[in-house]
XYZ file of C-alpha atoms in Angstrom:
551
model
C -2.877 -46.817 40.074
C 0.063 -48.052 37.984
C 3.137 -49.802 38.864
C 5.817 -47.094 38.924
C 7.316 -46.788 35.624
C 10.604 -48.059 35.331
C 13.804 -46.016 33.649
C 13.428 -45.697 29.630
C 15.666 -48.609 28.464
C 14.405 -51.343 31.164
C 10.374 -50.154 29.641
C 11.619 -50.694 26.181
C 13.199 -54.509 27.334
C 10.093 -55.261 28.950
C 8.123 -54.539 26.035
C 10.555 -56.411 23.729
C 9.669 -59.252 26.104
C 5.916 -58.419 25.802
C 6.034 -59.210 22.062
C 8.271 -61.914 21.634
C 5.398 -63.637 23.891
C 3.262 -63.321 20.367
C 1.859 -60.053 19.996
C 2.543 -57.636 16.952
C 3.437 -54.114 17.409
C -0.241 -53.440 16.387
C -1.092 -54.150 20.017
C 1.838 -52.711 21.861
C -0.796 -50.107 22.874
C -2.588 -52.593 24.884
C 0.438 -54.323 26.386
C 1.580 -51.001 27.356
C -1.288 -50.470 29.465
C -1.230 -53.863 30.643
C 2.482 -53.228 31.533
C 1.355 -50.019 33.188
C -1.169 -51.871 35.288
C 2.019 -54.337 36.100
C 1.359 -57.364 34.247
C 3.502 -58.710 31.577
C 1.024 -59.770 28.940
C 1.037 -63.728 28.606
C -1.360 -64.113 25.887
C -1.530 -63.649 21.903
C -4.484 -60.695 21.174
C -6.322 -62.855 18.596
C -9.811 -61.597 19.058
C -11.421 -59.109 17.251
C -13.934 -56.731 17.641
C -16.250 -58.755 16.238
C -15.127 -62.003 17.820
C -15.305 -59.457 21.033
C -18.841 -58.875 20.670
C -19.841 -62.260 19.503
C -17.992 -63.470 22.957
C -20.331 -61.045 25.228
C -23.651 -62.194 23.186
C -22.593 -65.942 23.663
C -21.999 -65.339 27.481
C -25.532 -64.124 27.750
C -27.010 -66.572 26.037
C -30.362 -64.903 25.276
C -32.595 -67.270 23.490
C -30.960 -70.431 25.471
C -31.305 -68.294 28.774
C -35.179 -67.704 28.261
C -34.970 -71.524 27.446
C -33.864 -72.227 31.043
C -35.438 -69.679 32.893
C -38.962 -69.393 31.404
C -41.197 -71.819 33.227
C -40.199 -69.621 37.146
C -41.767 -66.415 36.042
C -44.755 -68.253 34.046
C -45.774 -70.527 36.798
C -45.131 -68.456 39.527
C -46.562 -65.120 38.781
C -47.808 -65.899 35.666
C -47.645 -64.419 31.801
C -47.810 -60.588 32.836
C -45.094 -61.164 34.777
C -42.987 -62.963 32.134
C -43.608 -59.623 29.779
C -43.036 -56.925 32.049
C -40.017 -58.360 34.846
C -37.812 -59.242 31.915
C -37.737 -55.601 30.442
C -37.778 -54.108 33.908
C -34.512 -56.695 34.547
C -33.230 -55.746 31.437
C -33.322 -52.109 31.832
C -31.923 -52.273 35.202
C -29.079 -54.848 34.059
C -28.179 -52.186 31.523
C -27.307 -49.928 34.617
C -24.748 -52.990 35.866
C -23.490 -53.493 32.500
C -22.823 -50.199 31.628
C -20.647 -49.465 35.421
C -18.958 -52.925 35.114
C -18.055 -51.697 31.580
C -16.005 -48.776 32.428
C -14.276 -50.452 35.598
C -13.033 -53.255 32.472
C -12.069 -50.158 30.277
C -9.837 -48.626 33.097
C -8.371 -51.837 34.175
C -7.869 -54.158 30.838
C -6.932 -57.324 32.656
C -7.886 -61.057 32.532
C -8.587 -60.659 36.257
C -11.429 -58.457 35.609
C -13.161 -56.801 38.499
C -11.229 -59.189 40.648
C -7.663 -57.188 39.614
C -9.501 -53.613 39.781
C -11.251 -54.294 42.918
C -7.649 -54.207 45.058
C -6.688 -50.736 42.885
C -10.089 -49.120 44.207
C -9.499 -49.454 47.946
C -6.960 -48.020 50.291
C -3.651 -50.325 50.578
C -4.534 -51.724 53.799
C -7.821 -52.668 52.327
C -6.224 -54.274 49.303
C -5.380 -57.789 49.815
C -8.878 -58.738 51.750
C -11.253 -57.213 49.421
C -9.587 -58.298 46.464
C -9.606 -62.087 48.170
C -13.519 -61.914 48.945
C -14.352 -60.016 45.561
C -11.446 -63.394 43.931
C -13.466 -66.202 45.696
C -17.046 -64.826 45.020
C -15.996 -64.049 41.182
C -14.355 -67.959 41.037
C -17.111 -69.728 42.471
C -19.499 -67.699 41.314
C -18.000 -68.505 37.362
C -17.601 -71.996 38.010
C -21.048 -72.592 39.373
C -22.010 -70.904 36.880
C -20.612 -73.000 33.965
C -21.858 -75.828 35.824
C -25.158 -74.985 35.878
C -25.411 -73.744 32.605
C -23.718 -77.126 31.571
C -26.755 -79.357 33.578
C -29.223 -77.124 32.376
C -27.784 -77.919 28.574
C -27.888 -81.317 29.331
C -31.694 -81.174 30.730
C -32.632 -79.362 27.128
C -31.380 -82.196 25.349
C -32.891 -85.085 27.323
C -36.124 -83.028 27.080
C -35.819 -83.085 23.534
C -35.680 -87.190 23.840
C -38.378 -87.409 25.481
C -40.341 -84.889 23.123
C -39.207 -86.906 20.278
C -40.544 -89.631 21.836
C -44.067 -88.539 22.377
C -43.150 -88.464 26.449
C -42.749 -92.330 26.531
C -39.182 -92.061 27.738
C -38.006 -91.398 31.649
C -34.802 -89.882 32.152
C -33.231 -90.413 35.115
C -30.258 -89.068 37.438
C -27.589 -90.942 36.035
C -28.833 -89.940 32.115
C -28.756 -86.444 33.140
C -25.295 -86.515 35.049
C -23.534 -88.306 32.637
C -24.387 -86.364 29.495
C -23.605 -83.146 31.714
C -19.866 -84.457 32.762
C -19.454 -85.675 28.852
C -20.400 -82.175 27.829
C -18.108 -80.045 30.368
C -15.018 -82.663 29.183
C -15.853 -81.581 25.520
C -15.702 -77.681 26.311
C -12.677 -78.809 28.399
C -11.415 -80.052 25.506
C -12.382 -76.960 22.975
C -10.792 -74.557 25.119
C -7.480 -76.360 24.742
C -7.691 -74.657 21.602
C -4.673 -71.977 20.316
C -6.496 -68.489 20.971
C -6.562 -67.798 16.880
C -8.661 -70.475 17.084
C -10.092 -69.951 19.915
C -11.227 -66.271 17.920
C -12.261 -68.024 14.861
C -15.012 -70.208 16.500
C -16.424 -68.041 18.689
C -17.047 -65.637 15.826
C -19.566 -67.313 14.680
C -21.263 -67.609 17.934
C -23.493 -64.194 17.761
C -24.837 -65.211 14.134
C -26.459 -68.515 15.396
C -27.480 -66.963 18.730
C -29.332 -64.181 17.167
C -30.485 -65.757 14.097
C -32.260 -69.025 16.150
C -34.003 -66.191 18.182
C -35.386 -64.393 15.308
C -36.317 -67.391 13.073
C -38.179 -68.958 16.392
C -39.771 -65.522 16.715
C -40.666 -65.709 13.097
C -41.932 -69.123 12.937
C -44.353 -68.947 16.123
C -46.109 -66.006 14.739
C -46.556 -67.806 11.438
C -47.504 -71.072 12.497
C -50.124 -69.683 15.141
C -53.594 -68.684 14.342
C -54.565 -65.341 14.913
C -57.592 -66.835 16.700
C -55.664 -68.660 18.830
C -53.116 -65.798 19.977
C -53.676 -64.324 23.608
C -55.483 -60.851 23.858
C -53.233 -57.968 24.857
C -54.798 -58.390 28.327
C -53.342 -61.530 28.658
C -49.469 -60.863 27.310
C -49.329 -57.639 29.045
C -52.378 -56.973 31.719
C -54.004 -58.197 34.783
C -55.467 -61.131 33.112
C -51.937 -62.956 32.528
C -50.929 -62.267 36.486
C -51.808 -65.671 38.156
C -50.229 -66.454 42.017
C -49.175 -69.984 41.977
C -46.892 -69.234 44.703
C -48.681 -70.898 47.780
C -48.878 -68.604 49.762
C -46.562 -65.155 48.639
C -48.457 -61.724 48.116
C -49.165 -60.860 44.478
C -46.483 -58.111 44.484
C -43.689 -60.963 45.316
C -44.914 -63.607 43.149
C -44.618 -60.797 40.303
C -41.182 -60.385 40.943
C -39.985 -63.616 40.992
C -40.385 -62.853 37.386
C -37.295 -61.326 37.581
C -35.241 -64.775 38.178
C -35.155 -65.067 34.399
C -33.727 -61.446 33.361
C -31.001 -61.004 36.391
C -28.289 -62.349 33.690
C -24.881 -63.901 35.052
C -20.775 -63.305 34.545
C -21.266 -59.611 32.837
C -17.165 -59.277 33.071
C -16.749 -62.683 31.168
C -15.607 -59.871 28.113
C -12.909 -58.806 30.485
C -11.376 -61.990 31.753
C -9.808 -62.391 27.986
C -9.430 -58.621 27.635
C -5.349 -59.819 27.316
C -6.636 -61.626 24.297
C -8.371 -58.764 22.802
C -7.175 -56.110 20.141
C -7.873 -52.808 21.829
C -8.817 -54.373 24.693
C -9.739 -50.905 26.792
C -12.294 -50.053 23.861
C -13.256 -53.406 22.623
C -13.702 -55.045 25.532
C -16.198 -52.693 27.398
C -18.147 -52.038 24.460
C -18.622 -55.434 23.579
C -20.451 -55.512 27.099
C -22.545 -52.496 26.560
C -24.009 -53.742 22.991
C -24.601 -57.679 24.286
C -27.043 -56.143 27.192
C -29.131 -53.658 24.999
C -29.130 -56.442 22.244
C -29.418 -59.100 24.796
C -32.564 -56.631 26.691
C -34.548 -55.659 23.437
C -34.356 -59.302 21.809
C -35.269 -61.030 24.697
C -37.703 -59.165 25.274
C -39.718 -59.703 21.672
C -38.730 -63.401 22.595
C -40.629 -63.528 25.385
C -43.886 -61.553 24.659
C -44.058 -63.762 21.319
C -43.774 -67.202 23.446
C -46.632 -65.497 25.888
C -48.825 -64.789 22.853
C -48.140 -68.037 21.605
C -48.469 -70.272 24.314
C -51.384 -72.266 24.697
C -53.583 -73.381 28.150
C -50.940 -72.011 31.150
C -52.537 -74.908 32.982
C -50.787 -77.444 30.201
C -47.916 -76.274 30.446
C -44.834 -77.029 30.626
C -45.416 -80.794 29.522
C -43.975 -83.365 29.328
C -40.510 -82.210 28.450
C -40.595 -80.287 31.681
C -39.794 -76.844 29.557
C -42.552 -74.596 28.520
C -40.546 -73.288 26.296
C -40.098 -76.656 23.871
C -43.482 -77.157 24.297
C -44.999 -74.144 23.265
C -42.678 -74.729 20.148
C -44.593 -78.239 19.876
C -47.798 -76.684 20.187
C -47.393 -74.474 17.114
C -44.446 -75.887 14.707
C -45.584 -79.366 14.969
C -42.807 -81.968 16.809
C -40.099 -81.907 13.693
C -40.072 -77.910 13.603
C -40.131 -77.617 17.050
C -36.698 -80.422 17.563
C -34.826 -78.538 14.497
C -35.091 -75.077 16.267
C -34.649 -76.489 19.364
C -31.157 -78.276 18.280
C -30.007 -74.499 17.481
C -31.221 -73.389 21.270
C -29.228 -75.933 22.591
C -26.580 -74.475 19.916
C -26.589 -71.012 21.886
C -26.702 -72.938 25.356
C -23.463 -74.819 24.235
C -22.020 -71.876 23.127
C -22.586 -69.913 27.172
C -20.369 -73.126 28.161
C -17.314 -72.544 25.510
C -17.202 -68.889 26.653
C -18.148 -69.513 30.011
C -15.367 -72.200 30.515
C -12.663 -70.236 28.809
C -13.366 -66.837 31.106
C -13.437 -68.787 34.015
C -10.352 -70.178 32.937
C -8.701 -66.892 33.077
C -9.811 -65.832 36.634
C -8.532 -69.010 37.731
C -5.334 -67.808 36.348
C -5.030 -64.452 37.195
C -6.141 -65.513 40.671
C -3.138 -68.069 41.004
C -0.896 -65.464 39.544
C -1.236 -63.259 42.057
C -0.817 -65.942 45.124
C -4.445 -66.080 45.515
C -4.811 -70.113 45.680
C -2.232 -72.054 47.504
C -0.946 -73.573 44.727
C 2.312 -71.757 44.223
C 1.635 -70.421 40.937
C 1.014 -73.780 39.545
C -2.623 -72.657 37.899
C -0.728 -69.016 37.065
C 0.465 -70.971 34.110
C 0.499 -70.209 30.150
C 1.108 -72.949 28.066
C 4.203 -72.309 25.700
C 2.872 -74.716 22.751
C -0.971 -73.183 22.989
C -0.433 -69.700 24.535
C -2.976 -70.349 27.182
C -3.841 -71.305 30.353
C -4.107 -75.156 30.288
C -3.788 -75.804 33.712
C -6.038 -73.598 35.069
C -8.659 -74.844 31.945
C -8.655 -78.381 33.091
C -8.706 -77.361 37.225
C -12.280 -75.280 36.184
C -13.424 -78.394 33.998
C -13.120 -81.295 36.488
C -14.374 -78.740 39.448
C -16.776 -78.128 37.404
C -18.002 -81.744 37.204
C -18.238 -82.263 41.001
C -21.814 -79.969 41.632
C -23.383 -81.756 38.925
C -22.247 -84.913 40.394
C -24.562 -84.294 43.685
C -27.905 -84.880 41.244
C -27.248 -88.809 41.786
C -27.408 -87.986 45.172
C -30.254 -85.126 45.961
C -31.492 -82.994 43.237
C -32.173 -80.827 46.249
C -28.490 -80.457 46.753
C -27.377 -79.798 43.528
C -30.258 -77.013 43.049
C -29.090 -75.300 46.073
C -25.144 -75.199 44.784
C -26.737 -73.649 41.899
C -28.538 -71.201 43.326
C -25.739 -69.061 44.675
C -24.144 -68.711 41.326
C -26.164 -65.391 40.567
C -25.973 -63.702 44.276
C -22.391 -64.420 44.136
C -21.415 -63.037 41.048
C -23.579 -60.319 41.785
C -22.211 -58.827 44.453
C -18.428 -59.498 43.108
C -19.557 -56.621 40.783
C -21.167 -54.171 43.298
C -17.902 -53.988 45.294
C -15.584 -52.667 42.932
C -18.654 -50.419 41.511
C -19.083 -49.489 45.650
C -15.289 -48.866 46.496
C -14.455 -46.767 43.230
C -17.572 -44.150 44.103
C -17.026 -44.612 48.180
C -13.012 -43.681 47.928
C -13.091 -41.284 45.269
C -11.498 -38.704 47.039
C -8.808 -41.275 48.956
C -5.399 -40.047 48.163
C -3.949 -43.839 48.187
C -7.069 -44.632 45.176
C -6.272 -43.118 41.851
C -9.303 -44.048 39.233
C -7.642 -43.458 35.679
C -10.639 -44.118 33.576
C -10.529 -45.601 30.360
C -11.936 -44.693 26.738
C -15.388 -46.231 27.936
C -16.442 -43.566 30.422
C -19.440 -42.090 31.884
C -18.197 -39.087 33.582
C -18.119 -38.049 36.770
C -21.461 -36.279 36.463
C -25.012 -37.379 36.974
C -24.923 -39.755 34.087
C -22.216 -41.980 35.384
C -23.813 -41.292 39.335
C -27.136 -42.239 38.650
C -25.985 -45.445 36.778
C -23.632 -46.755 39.607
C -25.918 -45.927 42.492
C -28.678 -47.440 41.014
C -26.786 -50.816 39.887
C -25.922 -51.437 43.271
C -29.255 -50.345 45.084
C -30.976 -52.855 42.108
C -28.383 -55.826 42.526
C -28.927 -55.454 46.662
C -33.150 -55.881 46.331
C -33.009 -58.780 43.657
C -30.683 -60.401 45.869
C -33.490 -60.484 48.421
C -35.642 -61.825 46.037
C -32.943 -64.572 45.198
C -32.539 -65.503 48.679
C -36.927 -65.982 49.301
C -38.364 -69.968 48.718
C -40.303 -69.800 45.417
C -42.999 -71.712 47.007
C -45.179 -71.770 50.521
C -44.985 -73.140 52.873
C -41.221 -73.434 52.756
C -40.074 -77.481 53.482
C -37.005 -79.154 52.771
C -37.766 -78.888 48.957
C -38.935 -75.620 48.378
C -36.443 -73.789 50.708
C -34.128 -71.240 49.057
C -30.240 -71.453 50.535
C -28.678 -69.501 48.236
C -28.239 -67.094 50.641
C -27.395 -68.870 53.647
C -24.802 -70.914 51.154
C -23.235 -67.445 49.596
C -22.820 -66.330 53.395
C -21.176 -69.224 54.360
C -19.164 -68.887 51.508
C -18.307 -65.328 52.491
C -17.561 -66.547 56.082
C -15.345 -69.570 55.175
C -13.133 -67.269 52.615
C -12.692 -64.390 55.560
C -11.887 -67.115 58.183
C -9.602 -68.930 55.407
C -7.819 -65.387 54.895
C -6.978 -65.130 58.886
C -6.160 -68.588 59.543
C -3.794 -68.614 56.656
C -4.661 -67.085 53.058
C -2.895 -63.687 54.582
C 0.558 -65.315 54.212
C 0.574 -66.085 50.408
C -1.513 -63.491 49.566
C -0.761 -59.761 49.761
C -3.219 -58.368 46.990
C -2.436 -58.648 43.085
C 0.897 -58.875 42.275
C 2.563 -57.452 39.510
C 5.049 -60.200 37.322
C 7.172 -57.756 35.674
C 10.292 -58.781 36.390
C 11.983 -55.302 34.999
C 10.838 -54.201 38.387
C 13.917 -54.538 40.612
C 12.609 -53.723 44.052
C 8.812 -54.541 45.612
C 6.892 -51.579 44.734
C 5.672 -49.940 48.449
C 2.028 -50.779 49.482
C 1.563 -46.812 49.613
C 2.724 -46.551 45.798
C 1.275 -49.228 43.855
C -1.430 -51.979 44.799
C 0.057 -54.211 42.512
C 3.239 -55.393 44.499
C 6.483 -56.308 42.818
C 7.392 -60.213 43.083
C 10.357 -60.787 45.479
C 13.575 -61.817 43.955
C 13.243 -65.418 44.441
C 9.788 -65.579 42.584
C 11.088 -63.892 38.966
C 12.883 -67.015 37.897
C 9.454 -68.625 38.710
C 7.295 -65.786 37.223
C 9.654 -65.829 33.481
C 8.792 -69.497 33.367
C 4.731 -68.959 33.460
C 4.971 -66.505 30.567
C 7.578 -67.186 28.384
């Protein structure tokens, strides 16, 4: 639902406003429905539907995610389960992408599923379940960047020691340091203007997809038929081997699906404000970056299976089997020039990753979700974005990383909640849009990317949240028996707390600043009513406070 519309010459003021905060009349489709949502865009649409797409791609990092995830599924249930949990994953994941994808194209906004989450729900439901699905969708995207960030450092330094024929120990402080230096640099990219902001991230797709098909093309030329694993091996029982300790052969199989179960699908829609035909581009852009992301990876990986050599040599000294299948068959100079272009694509997750996050940040501050008074709900007049809220996700962002000098135990376990928590900040909105269809206080409007109401757009939803429930379980069991205090899993216990702390944080006080999104159109004289609208007008004394964040 919609903030009611306002009379004919206070729309047309409103959208003069809209544009003189930078867009063209080209786009006063998509600040129309942003204004009929209840925001007043705050950002210049710069992106393109290419830029769009090559945004999603980056965020999903394909050949720099099988980088970082390869070695659980190989040494834990083995080559077979490489091959065949990545395209089950993938095919399930296309299910997620495709119902997170028409939530974005009903609801536009940088707050993603966040924003839509609080219009899906009855109003007395609104301002809890859009704090829990805020907080799981922040940490969730901050953790995320973080860990994405350590694991880019970790490629690097296993690139040193690679180069140097293994005769080189890096230690906690190497590893910490270039992380931090890394995050300040995106920190420092995203302060960009969003034109340019557009114009680098263009690029992006090109590189990510290209270094995945010229590493595809290179292993398969450099390897010796002889020395490629039979069919049995890439795709049969002989390439299942149980290293787990102790787990049944079913679950050490799937914990091949730790490598597939991709992160921060709505990253597309927290810069939807930033994006031409955002209600088309920005959905679609998520739809074609799974499939491409799916089908890609999946050649990726049963090439590197075929490829690889002895699973008992592996993964070497670098500590990624990856590089060192790479070594095996390119030779050590092939294998660090491809590999510079991997950690290309991984530095690329980070620039995207950093600047969504960004976004949620802001949305979330904008709508009295942190107690901060707005201050993060903040658009820069000289770059035309959020700069505050950039550098609050950047140095946040450093302090995980930071608990590697301590206990790499630690910082594993902060980690491992990034995936469970995003995950189930999708499922909710998915959940409350099917579960109050038929609520008179929940009006779904869907948008241009729709799968009906039929079996098509059923089948898809239920399943994405039945699928995101089970691997869930699987993300919350210890890789390894028996469990001690290194092999124990706490994502879940972690996520749960986190769950717990935001729901006692909402009683105790969050309630007070925090009624649900908020609309900051200040054409709207009087607080919309709860019943009408779940974006609530700002009170009087909050427009002089709102006109200074977006003007």
């Amino acid at each position: 639902m919609s903030a009611p519309a306002p009379p004919l010459a206070e729309k047309k003021d409103a959208q003069a406003d809209t544009r003189s905060i930078g867009s063209s009349s080209d786009d006063s489709g998509d600040d129309n429905k942003l204004l009929e949502i209840g925001y007043v865009p705050s950002f210049k649409r710069e992106f393109s539907n290419i830029a769009t797409i090559s945004f999603a791609f980056s965020i999903m990092g394909l050949c720099s995610s099988v980088a970082t995830t390869f070695n659980s599924p190989l040494l834990l249930g083995g080559p077979a389960s490489v091959t065949w949990c990545w395209i089950l994953g993938a095919t399930m994941c296309f299910t997620l992408g495709a119902s997170i994808a028409e939530i974005v194209s009903a609801f536009p906004t940088c707050g993603g599923l966040y924003t839509a989450s609080a219009q899906l729900v009855p109003k007395r439901h609104r301002p809890i379940v859009g704090w829990v699905v805020g907080w799981l969708n922040i940490l969730g995207q901050i953790l995320g960047l973080s860990s994405t960030e350590f694991g880019l450092a970790n490629m690097i330094w296993a690139a040193v020691v690679v180069g140097k024929d293994g005769n080189y120990t890096v230690t906690s402080g190497h590893t910490v340091g270039l992380f931090a230096g890394l995050l300040i640099l995106h920190g420092i990219l995203n302060c960009l203007a969003t034109r340019q902001l557009a114009r680098l991230t263009t690029g992006f797709v090109f590189v990510n997809i290209g270094a995945t098909l010229i590493i595809i093309i290179v292993l398969l030329a450099t390897t010796p038929r002889s020395e490629m694993h039979s069919a049995a091996y890439v795709f049969g029982s002989e390439g299942f081997v149980n290293q787990t300790g102790g787990w049944n052969n079913g679950i050490a199989f799937l914990f091949g699906l730790l490598s597939v179960q991709w992160t921060d699908y709505d990253a597309t829609a927290h810069i939807s404000e930033e994006v031409k035909r955002a209600a088309v581009a920005a959905p679609s852009a998520i739809f074609i970056a799974v499939i491409g992301t799916g089908l890609i990876g999946w050649l990726l990986n049963i090439v590197l299976v075929l490829c690889s050599g002895p699973l008992e040599d592996l993964p070497g000294a670098s500590g990624s089997a990856f590089l060192d299948i790479m070594t095996l068959r390119m030779g050590k100079p092939g294998a660090l020039f491809l590999w510079a272009f991997v950690c290309m694509t991984a530095f690329f997750v980070c620039q995207t990753a950093l600047q969504a996050a960004s976004r949620t940040v802001y949305a979330f501050s904008r709508d009295k979700g942190l107690p901060d008074r707005g201050f993060f709900g903040h658009v820069s007049s000289w770059t035309q974005t959020p700069l505050r809220a950039i550098w609050f996700v950047t140095l946040i962002g450093i302090l995980p990383g930071l608990l590697d000098l301590a206990s790499t135990i630690a910082v594993n376990a902060i980690f491992a909640m990034t995936a469970m928590a995003l995950d189930l900040s999708y499922i909710i909105p998915i959940f409350c849009r099917r579960w109050y269809r038929n609520h008179p206080e929940v009006q779904f409007v869907p948008g241009p990317f729709y799968m009906g109401d039929g079996w098509l757009g059923w089948a898809a939803n239920v399943n994405c949240i039945l699928w995101t429930l089970f691997v869930c379980v699987i993300f919350a069991l210890p890789t390894y028996l028996p469990v001690t205090g290194e092999t124990m899993n706490y994502a879940a216990p972690i996520t749960g707390g986190v769950i717990l702390l935001s729901l006692v944080w909402y009683v105790v006080g969050g309630h007070r600043h925090y009624k649900g999104p908020q609309s900051n159109r200040t054409d709207l004289d009087k607080p919309a009513a709860p019943a009408d609208d779940a974006l609530v007008a700002p009170a009087d004394g909050e427009k002089t406070q709102v006109q200074a964040h977006v003007v």
